[in-house]
Amino acid sequence: MSSDRRRQLYWLFFAFGVVLLLQPIIKNANAPQNVAYSEFLSLVEAGDIESVEVRESEVRATKTDSSRVIAQRIPGLEGEALVDKLTAKGIKFSGYRDYDSWWRSLLLAWVLPIGLLFVLYSVFAKRMGGRGGALKFGDSDAKIYDRAKDDRVTFEDVAGVDEAEDELREVVDFLKNPGKYLTIGAHIPRGVLLVGPPGSGKTLLARAVAGEADVPFFSMSGSEFVEMFVGVGASRMRSLFEQAKKRSPCIIFLDELDAIGKSRGGLGTMATNDEREQTLNQLLVEMDGFNSDTGVIVMAATNRPETLDAALVRAGRFDRQVLVDAPDVRGREKILEIHSRKIELDDSVDLGVMARRTPGMSGADLANVVNEAALAAARRASKRVAVADFENAIDRIQLGLKKTGKVMNEAERTRVAYHEGGHALVAMSLEHADPVHKVTIVPRSIGALGATLQLPTEDRYLMTKEELLDRVCVMLAGRAAENLVCKSLSTGAKNDLERATETARQMVCRYGMSELGAQTFGIARDLRFLGNTLSGSEERNYSEETAQRIDEEIGTLLSQQQERAAAILSKRRSVLETMAERLLENETLDATELKTLNQ
Ligand code: ADP
Ligand code: MG
Ligand code: ZN
C-alpha cells in the first residue's frame, strides 16, 4: 500500500472515532421534542399544528411556529379517526416509509461529519506544505506534478538558457522514446545535475522536462530530508525512489541538492551531520540500484556545485552537468515576454529596452519585475501596464540587488567589456590559442564579472611551448586591454594573474621551457588525507641563488607576454572598440559574431 493510502486510512479511522464520540450531540442537534400522544391531540385541536407525518409507530408534527414534535402512537388505537381529525382541521398530512429515515440519519449522522473532517484534514495538510503532520514518519511526501495537471510547464515557459535547453531536449527524447536508445545499447543518463545561480530557472527547467516528456514529476527539496529525526531522511529517500519506480517513466527531482550532498567527512567538519550523511548514502545506494532501462531519471539542482560530495558526481550518478546561467540581454527580453503574456502592455512598452535596463537580473528577478509593474498599473486602476510602471518596478528591484552587490555600474561594465574583449581579441589573433567560443559580460555566480570561453578544437595530451606562451598571453590580455583603454588597472584581473603566474612557473620549474634549461625544480608533494587534498605544498631542492633565477625567469616570461598582448591590442584597437561596444549592447558574443568582427 502506498504511504499516501495508508495515511488516508489512518485518518478515516480517526474521523470515524471522533464521529462516534459525537453521535449523541449530532443526533440531538435539531431533534424534535418528544410529547405525549394526548398533548399532540390537544395541539391539533388548538390549531397549532401545520403538517403531520404519520408513521407506523409515531407521528411527527411541524407546529405553526415551525418547531417540531414527535408523539408515539398508541397501538391499535385511532387509525382512520386521526386522518378524519386532521382533514377536519385542514392540516396537511402524509405517510412515511421507515427505511428512508434510516438512510437519512446515516447520511446526516455519519457520512456528512466524516466527509467534513476529511475535507478539513486535506485543507490542513495542504497548508502544512503537503505534509500530513505527525501521522507519518519517513514516508516520502514528494510533490507530484502529474501529466493531467494544468500547471504543466514546457520549454515555452523558459527562455534565456538555450544551451541548457538543448541539452535537456535529449533527456526529454529519451523519456519519450526509450526504446530507440535501448535497442542500440546506448547508455542513458541516470542523473542530470542543473548548476546555476539562484533564480536562473533550474526548478522551472526540471519541470519543463517533465512537462515536455509528459511524465510524472516527483519533486523534493534537499532540506526536506534533513529536517526531522535521525533516520527519517534516508527512509524518505528510499520511499521516494520506490514510488517513482512504480510510475516509470518519470522524473525524480531533488532540488537544492547541496543540503544533503555536501562532501562528507572532510577535515574541519569534526561534528559530521549523521542524518545528512545517511540520507546521502541512501541516495547513492538508490542511484546505483536501478539501471537506466527502468525509465527513471534523477534530476537535481544546486547553486553550489563545488560543495558536492565527489561520489555524487561520479560516472553513473550525476554524471551530466547542465549549466543554467544568468540570462543576457536577449534572454532577458524573452523572459520578460514570457511573463508578460498574461498582462496587457501599453503600446509604448518596448521589452527590448526594459531588458537593457536590467543587467544582472535573473529570471526570477524579471518575473518579479513584471509582477511589480502589473501591480503598479492596478494601483493606478489602469488595465494596461505602462512604461512608467516598468521603470518603477525595475528601480525597486534593482535597489534590492544593489545591496547584495549583483549590479555593476556603467563604468564597471565598460571596463569589464574591454577586459573580456581584450582576452577574446588576443585569443583570435594568436596562432596557437584555442578558438573563442563565446564572450560574455553577464556576471557569473562564481566570482567572475565576465568570461571568455575558449574551446579546444581537439583533445590535448601534450602542449608545446608556443601554445603555453599563447595561453599566458591571452590570460594577460584582459589586464592589458584595461590598461590600454582605461589607462589604469583594476582588481578584476586577479584570477587571470594567478593562472598566468602558475602556468609560467610550471613552464620554468616543471617543463624546462626557459633559459634555465632541461631541469625540474622542486618536488611537488600531493598530500592526501582521507581523499581530501590538503594543499599542494612543495619541497624545495634548489639553492637560494636558483630560486632567484627562477623568479627572474618567471618575471621575464610574464612581462614579455604582457607586452605582446598590449602590442596586438594597440594594433587592432578599432576592433577592440567595436567588440566592447557590441558587448555592452548585447552582453554576449558568440563564435559567429566574433568571426565577423575579426575580419
Ligand atoms: P532556481 O530554481 O534556479 O532558483 P526557479 O526555477 O525557481 O529558479 O525560478 C523561479 C521563477 O523565476 C520561475 O518560476 C519563473 O517564473 C522565473 N524564471 C526563472 N528563470 C526563468 C527563465 N529562464 N525563463 C522564464 N522564467 C524564469
Ligand atoms: Mg529552485
Ligand atoms: Zn580576465
XYZ file of C-alpha atoms and ligand atoms in Angstrom:
628
model
C 0.000 0.000 0.000
C 1.369 3.385 -0.857
C 2.172 5.652 2.013
C -0.453 8.100 0.843
C -3.196 5.498 1.003
C -2.087 4.354 4.408
C -2.125 7.868 5.738
C -5.627 8.409 4.430
C -6.785 5.190 6.004
C -5.426 6.266 9.386
C -7.368 9.402 9.029
C -10.562 7.665 8.100
C -10.340 5.600 11.283
C -9.593 8.663 13.289
C -12.554 10.539 11.857
C -14.786 7.525 12.470
C -13.822 7.519 16.150
C -14.441 11.207 16.567
C -17.858 10.989 14.961
C -18.739 8.005 17.125
C -17.999 10.035 20.248
C -20.004 12.952 18.922
C -23.039 10.879 17.977
C -25.291 11.972 20.902
C -24.588 15.613 20.152
C -25.118 15.262 16.441
C -28.366 13.392 16.960
C -29.709 15.918 19.441
C -28.803 18.981 17.492
C -32.103 19.576 15.737
C -34.046 16.717 17.206
C -37.807 17.277 17.628
C -39.279 17.445 21.072
C -40.982 14.322 22.401
C -44.527 14.813 23.596
C -47.320 12.559 24.808
C -49.927 11.499 22.282
C -52.573 13.315 24.230
C -50.632 16.528 24.048
C -50.288 16.057 20.292
C -54.061 15.716 20.038
C -54.649 18.880 22.000
C -52.192 20.728 19.778
C -54.214 19.570 16.793
C -57.373 20.757 18.472
C -55.830 24.134 19.259
C -54.823 24.558 15.612
C -51.131 24.839 16.469
C -50.090 22.146 14.001
C -49.255 22.881 10.434
C -48.409 19.490 8.977
C -48.087 15.902 10.129
C -46.074 12.917 9.020
C -47.868 9.778 10.017
C -45.575 6.849 10.583
C -46.035 3.259 11.619
C -45.360 3.899 15.304
C -45.217 7.649 15.697
C -46.413 10.932 14.366
C -44.081 13.774 13.568
C -45.707 17.123 13.513
C -44.463 20.556 12.488
C -46.045 23.317 14.530
C -47.097 26.684 13.155
C -44.020 28.228 14.800
C -42.031 25.654 12.762
C -40.713 23.780 15.812
C -41.311 20.046 15.641
C -42.756 17.445 17.970
C -42.873 13.646 17.997
C -45.518 11.593 19.680
C -45.619 7.796 19.996
C -48.834 6.370 18.645
C -50.908 4.072 20.774
C -51.007 0.644 19.181
C -54.438 -0.381 17.883
C -55.971 2.980 18.585
C -57.039 5.634 16.096
C -56.306 4.766 12.529
C -58.923 6.277 10.335
C -60.010 8.572 13.156
C -56.745 10.543 13.171
C -56.974 11.072 9.424
C -60.531 12.384 9.828
C -59.481 14.744 12.584
C -56.579 16.155 10.554
C -58.739 16.563 7.481
C -61.331 18.399 9.509
C -58.745 20.832 10.813
C -57.317 21.309 7.317
C -53.849 20.061 8.380
C -51.533 18.736 5.697
C -50.551 15.120 6.356
C -48.542 12.443 4.662
C -47.299 8.896 5.134
C -43.716 7.815 5.516
C -41.591 4.830 4.723
C -39.326 3.980 7.587
C -36.188 2.990 5.723
C -35.996 6.437 4.132
C -35.367 7.905 7.531
C -32.763 5.266 8.232
C -30.854 6.361 5.181
C -31.186 9.967 6.016
C -29.954 9.592 9.576
C -27.000 7.564 8.340
C -26.207 10.323 5.909
C -26.603 13.109 8.422
C -25.002 11.494 11.432
C -22.145 9.615 9.796
C -21.293 10.271 6.204
C -21.534 14.037 6.396
C -19.377 14.542 9.518
C -16.735 12.112 8.364
C -16.679 13.749 4.976
C -16.330 17.138 6.594
C -13.435 16.025 8.758
C -11.755 14.571 5.708
C -12.050 17.795 3.790
C -10.725 19.698 6.785
C -7.802 17.339 7.003
C -6.803 17.765 3.416
C -7.025 21.533 3.691
C -4.718 21.465 6.694
C -2.383 19.024 5.061
C -2.010 21.416 2.130
C -1.376 24.305 4.485
C 1.454 22.470 6.109
C 3.223 22.084 2.831
C 1.651 18.865 1.749
C 2.614 17.077 4.890
C 0.163 15.047 6.885
C 1.548 16.020 10.257
C 2.960 13.599 12.758
C 0.997 10.674 11.489
C 3.650 9.740 9.058
C 7.337 9.483 9.661
C 9.749 8.610 6.978
C 7.268 8.455 4.198
C 8.287 10.418 1.231
C 5.986 13.278 0.596
C 7.308 14.326 -2.740
C 5.228 16.843 -4.547
C 3.993 15.123 -7.626
C 3.118 17.138 -10.629
C 1.192 14.872 -12.879
C 0.672 14.998 -16.569
C -3.019 15.703 -16.180
C -2.338 18.820 -14.155
C -2.964 22.086 -15.872
C 0.045 23.754 -14.284
C 2.105 21.885 -16.809
C 5.304 23.683 -17.718
C 7.037 23.311 -21.070
C 10.108 24.776 -22.733
C 7.814 27.519 -23.994
C 7.843 28.890 -20.461
C 11.601 29.031 -20.224
C 13.900 31.452 -22.033
C 17.447 32.728 -21.963
C 19.026 29.385 -21.189
C 19.178 27.965 -24.693
C 22.210 25.799 -24.164
C 20.741 24.101 -21.121
C 17.501 23.658 -23.013
C 19.259 21.956 -25.905
C 20.956 19.505 -23.574
C 17.732 18.730 -21.791
C 15.851 18.073 -25.029
C 17.881 14.925 -25.256
C 16.626 13.815 -21.864
C 13.071 14.522 -22.998
C 13.617 12.454 -26.109
C 14.898 9.586 -24.034
C 11.884 9.661 -21.748
C 9.591 9.719 -24.755
C 11.235 7.002 -26.823
C 13.426 4.927 -24.519
C 13.292 2.050 -26.985
C 15.215 3.993 -29.575
C 18.199 4.260 -27.266
C 17.958 0.887 -25.611
C 17.886 -1.101 -28.847
C 21.274 0.218 -29.861
C 22.517 -0.367 -26.347
C 23.223 3.267 -25.650
C 23.751 4.405 -22.117
C 21.073 6.682 -20.922
C 21.924 9.379 -18.423
C 20.801 8.410 -14.981
C 21.417 11.670 -13.208
C 21.377 15.181 -14.562
C 22.656 17.989 -12.378
C 21.460 21.515 -13.082
C 24.012 24.034 -11.936
C 23.492 27.771 -11.795
C 22.916 30.843 -9.658
C 19.663 31.222 -7.697
C 16.624 32.223 -9.713
C 18.056 31.264 -13.066
C 15.283 28.765 -13.709
C 16.672 25.409 -12.594
C 13.492 24.236 -10.930
C 11.497 25.585 -13.843
C 13.636 23.699 -16.361
C 13.297 20.431 -14.497
C 9.529 20.791 -14.521
C 9.633 21.705 -18.182
C 11.441 18.469 -18.940
C 8.696 16.514 -17.207
C 6.073 18.587 -18.991
C 7.620 18.113 -22.408
C 8.066 14.406 -21.897
C 4.602 14.129 -20.410
C 5.726 12.026 -17.465
C 5.114 12.270 -13.701
C 7.462 14.524 -11.809
C 8.423 13.729 -8.216
C 9.919 16.777 -6.638
C 11.524 17.090 -3.243
C 13.873 19.616 -1.772
C 17.121 18.613 -0.137
C 16.257 20.419 3.056
C 13.105 18.342 3.465
C 15.224 15.269 4.025
C 17.227 16.591 6.911
C 14.633 18.365 8.960
C 13.247 15.672 11.177
C 14.573 12.836 13.269
C 17.573 10.712 12.567
C 16.905 8.051 10.009
C 13.897 9.763 8.541
C 15.773 11.315 5.672
C 17.140 8.009 4.493
C 13.802 6.262 4.618
C 12.168 9.160 2.838
C 14.704 8.820 0.115
C 14.006 5.120 -0.157
C 10.288 5.554 -0.397
C 10.677 8.376 -2.918
C 12.538 6.054 -5.242
C 10.069 3.243 -4.575
C 7.144 5.413 -5.572
C 8.933 6.682 -8.622
C 9.890 3.241 -9.880
C 6.258 2.213 -9.782
C 5.344 5.063 -12.067
C 8.161 4.994 -14.544
C 8.943 6.527 -16.915
C 9.184 9.510 -14.645
C 11.480 12.135 -13.228
C 12.722 12.452 -9.689
C 13.818 15.981 -8.960
C 15.971 16.750 -5.936
C 16.012 20.499 -5.506
C 18.799 22.129 -3.504
C 20.908 19.022 -3.607
C 23.702 20.715 -1.636
C 21.591 20.407 1.525
C 22.222 16.656 1.509
C 25.069 16.344 -0.939
C 27.796 18.290 0.858
C 31.038 16.448 0.830
C 31.322 14.028 3.683
C 33.794 13.861 6.456
C 36.317 16.383 5.228
C 38.769 17.880 7.655
C 37.402 20.672 9.777
C 33.939 19.175 9.842
C 34.593 17.257 13.009
C 30.976 17.057 14.028
C 29.662 15.398 10.932
C 25.995 15.540 10.369
C 24.947 11.922 10.714
C 21.492 12.469 9.407
C 22.646 14.176 6.257
C 25.279 11.560 5.670
C 22.800 8.727 5.959
C 20.493 10.432 3.529
C 23.318 10.968 1.100
C 24.392 7.354 1.390
C 20.854 6.225 0.739
C 20.721 8.421 -2.356
C 23.922 6.851 -3.636
C 22.551 3.396 -2.966
C 19.310 4.169 -4.757
C 21.060 5.658 -7.752
C 23.233 2.601 -8.100
C 20.299 0.325 -7.537
C 18.394 0.854 -10.742
C 19.586 0.504 -14.241
C 18.749 3.040 -16.831
C 16.107 0.968 -18.561
C 13.768 1.461 -15.607
C 12.998 4.804 -17.185
C 13.571 6.817 -14.031
C 15.760 9.863 -14.492
C 17.071 11.666 -11.473
C 17.490 15.387 -11.856
C 18.932 17.661 -9.231
C 19.672 21.339 -8.867
C 22.311 23.214 -6.958
C 23.863 26.642 -6.924
C 26.958 25.425 -5.131
C 28.336 22.549 -7.195
C 31.761 22.933 -5.630
C 30.476 21.750 -2.257
C 29.046 18.490 -3.549
C 30.471 15.176 -2.498
C 32.728 13.722 -5.147
C 30.822 10.436 -5.022
C 27.712 12.193 -6.288
C 29.212 13.488 -9.497
C 30.953 10.256 -10.374
C 30.106 8.316 -13.512
C 26.779 6.551 -13.237
C 25.358 9.101 -10.848
C 25.061 12.788 -11.635
C 27.475 12.477 -14.488
C 25.718 15.051 -16.656
C 26.038 18.609 -15.600
C 23.996 21.275 -17.275
C 24.881 24.913 -16.743
C 21.853 27.138 -16.206
C 23.319 30.591 -16.386
C 22.024 34.075 -15.766
C 20.429 35.465 -18.937
C 21.961 38.059 -21.255
C 20.054 40.932 -22.867
C 18.324 38.818 -25.488
C 17.463 36.169 -22.940
C 16.079 38.783 -20.584
C 13.870 40.188 -23.312
C 12.428 36.748 -23.998
C 11.867 36.095 -20.301
C 10.060 39.413 -19.970
C 7.925 38.427 -22.955
C 7.010 35.121 -21.356
C 5.942 36.688 -18.121
C 4.067 39.495 -19.891
C 1.899 37.043 -21.781
C -0.843 37.249 -19.212
C -0.865 41.017 -18.782
C -1.755 43.729 -21.182
C 1.058 46.065 -22.162
C 0.755 49.622 -23.273
C 1.907 50.089 -26.872
C 4.732 52.305 -25.700
C 6.357 49.486 -23.717
C 9.398 48.084 -25.512
C 10.570 44.965 -23.719
C 13.905 45.175 -25.530
C 14.556 48.475 -23.812
C 13.450 47.020 -20.489
C 15.876 44.139 -20.984
C 18.699 46.646 -21.411
C 17.666 48.344 -18.206
C 18.014 45.143 -16.176
C 21.627 43.945 -16.295
C 22.465 41.299 -13.731
C 18.861 40.282 -13.116
C 17.962 36.616 -13.016
C 14.844 35.041 -14.479
C 13.198 35.158 -11.068
C 14.040 38.865 -10.711
C 12.487 39.532 -14.120
C 9.334 37.626 -13.258
C 9.227 39.838 -10.210
C 9.660 42.989 -12.307
C 6.670 42.115 -14.493
C 4.578 41.320 -11.468
C 5.503 44.559 -9.703
C 4.752 46.516 -12.865
C 1.337 44.883 -13.161
C 0.632 45.683 -9.514
C 1.642 49.300 -10.064
C -0.739 49.513 -13.013
C -3.514 48.035 -10.918
C -2.850 50.617 -8.219
C -3.400 53.311 -10.829
C -6.622 51.475 -11.695
C -5.334 51.072 -15.207
C -5.828 47.962 -17.315
C -2.627 48.429 -19.270
C 0.892 48.326 -17.913
C 2.796 51.432 -18.950
C 6.489 52.245 -19.295
C 6.457 54.157 -16.011
C 5.155 51.080 -14.191
C 8.063 49.073 -15.529
C 10.571 51.779 -14.667
C 9.317 51.884 -11.095
C 9.373 48.128 -10.759
C 12.903 47.888 -12.167
C 14.173 50.624 -9.856
C 12.638 48.947 -6.864
C 14.077 45.529 -7.601
C 17.438 46.904 -8.647
C 17.713 48.642 -5.318
C 17.481 45.269 -3.643
C 20.064 43.811 -5.992
C 22.472 46.707 -5.451
C 22.522 45.925 -1.762
C 23.688 42.409 -2.491
C 26.250 43.683 -4.991
C 24.795 41.988 -8.041
C 24.606 45.043 -10.262
C 27.611 46.726 -11.835
C 27.619 50.417 -12.567
C 28.197 51.708 -16.077
C 31.908 52.405 -15.619
C 32.481 48.912 -14.297
C 30.542 47.364 -17.151
C 32.633 49.273 -19.662
C 35.823 48.126 -18.020
C 34.669 44.512 -17.997
C 33.682 44.792 -21.666
C 37.177 45.948 -22.638
C 38.761 43.344 -20.390
C 36.851 40.447 -21.922
C 37.178 41.959 -25.378
C 40.938 42.005 -24.830
C 41.043 38.304 -23.955
C 38.935 37.431 -26.964
C 40.735 39.614 -29.488
C 44.180 38.383 -28.496
C 42.970 34.774 -28.487
C 41.658 35.273 -32.009
C 44.854 36.919 -33.161
C 47.242 34.241 -31.948
C 48.063 31.203 -33.978
C 48.215 28.649 -31.182
C 45.435 29.820 -28.928
C 42.202 27.836 -28.630
C 39.334 29.305 -30.638
C 36.969 31.578 -28.749
C 33.564 30.083 -28.327
C 31.749 32.849 -26.526
C 32.437 36.105 -24.723
C 30.099 37.436 -22.077
C 29.902 40.253 -19.576
C 26.961 38.748 -17.704
C 28.166 38.419 -14.127
C 28.694 34.799 -13.161
C 27.888 33.121 -9.941
C 31.440 32.125 -9.371
C 33.062 35.449 -8.668
C 33.970 36.449 -12.219
C 32.395 39.506 -13.760
C 32.591 38.189 -17.266
C 34.086 35.337 -19.162
C 35.790 34.430 -22.375
C 35.140 30.818 -23.141
C 37.655 29.049 -25.282
C 37.075 25.569 -26.553
C 39.987 23.402 -27.559
C 39.423 22.024 -31.041
C 40.668 18.595 -30.086
C 41.617 16.664 -27.011
C 45.090 17.541 -25.924
C 47.624 15.319 -24.294
C 50.640 17.437 -24.986
C 51.167 21.124 -25.195
C 54.014 22.856 -26.932
C 55.924 25.799 -25.586
C 54.329 28.054 -28.202
C 50.857 27.029 -27.105
C 51.614 27.643 -23.469
C 53.060 31.061 -24.236
C 49.986 31.994 -26.273
C 47.837 30.835 -23.394
C 49.676 33.087 -20.951
C 49.413 35.939 -23.450
C 45.627 35.518 -23.653
C 45.358 35.403 -19.859
C 47.197 38.678 -19.567
C 45.296 40.341 -22.407
C 42.330 41.362 -20.258
C 44.547 43.380 -17.998
C 46.435 44.798 -20.959
C 43.207 45.992 -22.545
C 42.140 47.709 -19.327
C 45.497 49.398 -19.158
C 45.332 50.483 -22.795
C 41.814 51.910 -22.799
C 41.113 52.937 -19.218
C 44.747 53.878 -18.513
C 44.524 52.117 -15.191
C 44.447 48.664 -13.676
C 41.762 47.034 -11.547
C 41.306 44.119 -9.210
C 39.289 42.295 -11.855
C 42.353 40.604 -13.269
C 43.304 38.781 -10.074
C 42.325 35.347 -11.269
C 43.966 35.898 -14.677
C 47.215 36.824 -12.976
C 47.144 33.821 -10.702
C 46.608 31.466 -13.601
C 49.228 33.147 -15.769
C 51.795 33.068 -12.974
C 51.068 29.433 -12.241
C 51.441 28.484 -15.913
C 54.691 30.425 -16.153
C 56.001 28.762 -13.012
C 55.221 25.337 -14.364
C 56.917 26.159 -17.652
C 60.064 27.086 -15.795
C 60.046 24.538 -12.970
C 58.232 21.525 -14.458
C 58.683 21.570 -18.214
C 62.136 23.071 -18.557
C 60.954 25.659 -21.066
C 63.205 28.531 -20.010
C 66.815 29.711 -20.098
C 67.408 27.582 -17.005
C 67.352 24.574 -19.250
C 66.273 20.964 -19.021
C 65.800 20.583 -15.332
C 62.925 20.488 -12.889
C 62.902 22.455 -9.694
C 61.179 21.442 -6.518
C 59.388 18.210 -5.660
C 55.645 18.528 -5.716
C 54.003 16.769 -2.847
C 50.404 15.854 -3.098
C 49.406 15.436 0.496
C 46.301 13.372 0.685
C 44.363 12.624 3.777
C 41.227 10.522 3.563
C 40.782 11.559 -0.011
C 40.995 15.255 0.611
C 43.903 17.096 -0.859
C 45.381 19.241 1.872
C 47.471 21.705 -0.058
C 49.885 21.482 -2.910
C 52.949 22.116 -0.841
C 56.341 21.841 -2.422
C 59.662 20.664 -1.233
C 62.500 22.895 -2.249
C 65.528 21.113 -3.618
C 67.494 24.009 -5.057
C 69.657 26.798 -3.798
C 68.717 30.301 -2.849
C 70.521 31.521 -5.939
C 68.485 29.278 -8.214
C 65.329 30.470 -6.524
C 66.222 33.973 -7.539
C 66.834 32.946 -11.123
C 63.534 31.081 -11.246
C 61.730 34.188 -10.088
C 63.523 36.243 -12.702
C 62.638 33.806 -15.466
C 59.007 33.803 -14.474
C 59.046 37.587 -14.311
C 60.519 37.986 -17.788
C 58.201 35.437 -19.292
C 55.165 37.213 -17.891
C 56.239 40.725 -18.830
C 57.119 39.601 -22.355
C 53.677 38.132 -22.852
C 52.036 41.169 -21.320
C 53.857 43.375 -23.836
C 52.954 41.042 -26.649
C 49.273 41.255 -25.707
C 49.459 45.034 -25.407
C 51.072 45.303 -28.849
C 48.356 43.218 -30.501
C 45.668 45.266 -28.814
C 47.038 48.660 -29.798
C 47.469 47.456 -33.362
C 43.893 46.255 -33.520
C 42.408 48.870 -31.269
C 39.476 49.663 -33.583
C 38.355 46.014 -33.480
C 38.663 46.067 -29.704
C 36.464 49.166 -29.585
C 33.688 47.654 -31.713
C 33.900 44.437 -29.752
C 33.473 46.251 -26.454
C 30.612 48.280 -27.909
C 28.824 45.171 -29.054
C 29.430 43.531 -25.693
C 27.947 46.471 -23.836
C 24.949 46.278 -26.110
C 24.323 42.533 -26.241
C 26.303 41.254 -23.255
C 27.336 38.110 -25.110
C 29.018 37.492 -28.438
C 29.075 34.009 -29.889
C 31.575 32.462 -32.248
C 29.937 33.604 -35.485
C 29.565 37.202 -34.317
C 33.194 37.190 -33.235
C 34.268 35.859 -36.599
C 32.631 38.731 -38.477
C 34.281 41.205 -36.106
C 37.685 39.627 -36.594
C 37.740 40.177 -40.343
P 16.033 28.354 -9.415
O 15.444 27.025 -9.157
O 17.136 28.326 -10.434
O 16.445 29.099 -8.204
P 13.384 28.878 -10.303
O 13.246 27.899 -11.395
O 12.784 28.514 -9.012
O 14.906 29.262 -10.097
O 12.831 30.277 -10.824
C 11.850 30.990 -10.109
C 10.879 31.650 -11.051
O 11.520 32.646 -11.837
C 10.290 30.695 -12.061
O 9.159 30.076 -11.559
C 9.973 31.592 -13.236
O 8.743 32.236 -13.044
C 11.065 32.628 -13.166
N 12.180 32.258 -14.031
C 13.434 31.966 -13.629
N 14.233 31.681 -14.680
C 13.462 31.780 -15.788
C 13.712 31.585 -17.182
N 14.935 31.239 -17.635
N 12.683 31.767 -18.043
C 11.468 32.115 -17.582
N 11.173 32.300 -16.290
C 12.136 32.147 -15.380
Mg 14.952 26.281 -7.327
Zn 40.140 38.188 -17.364
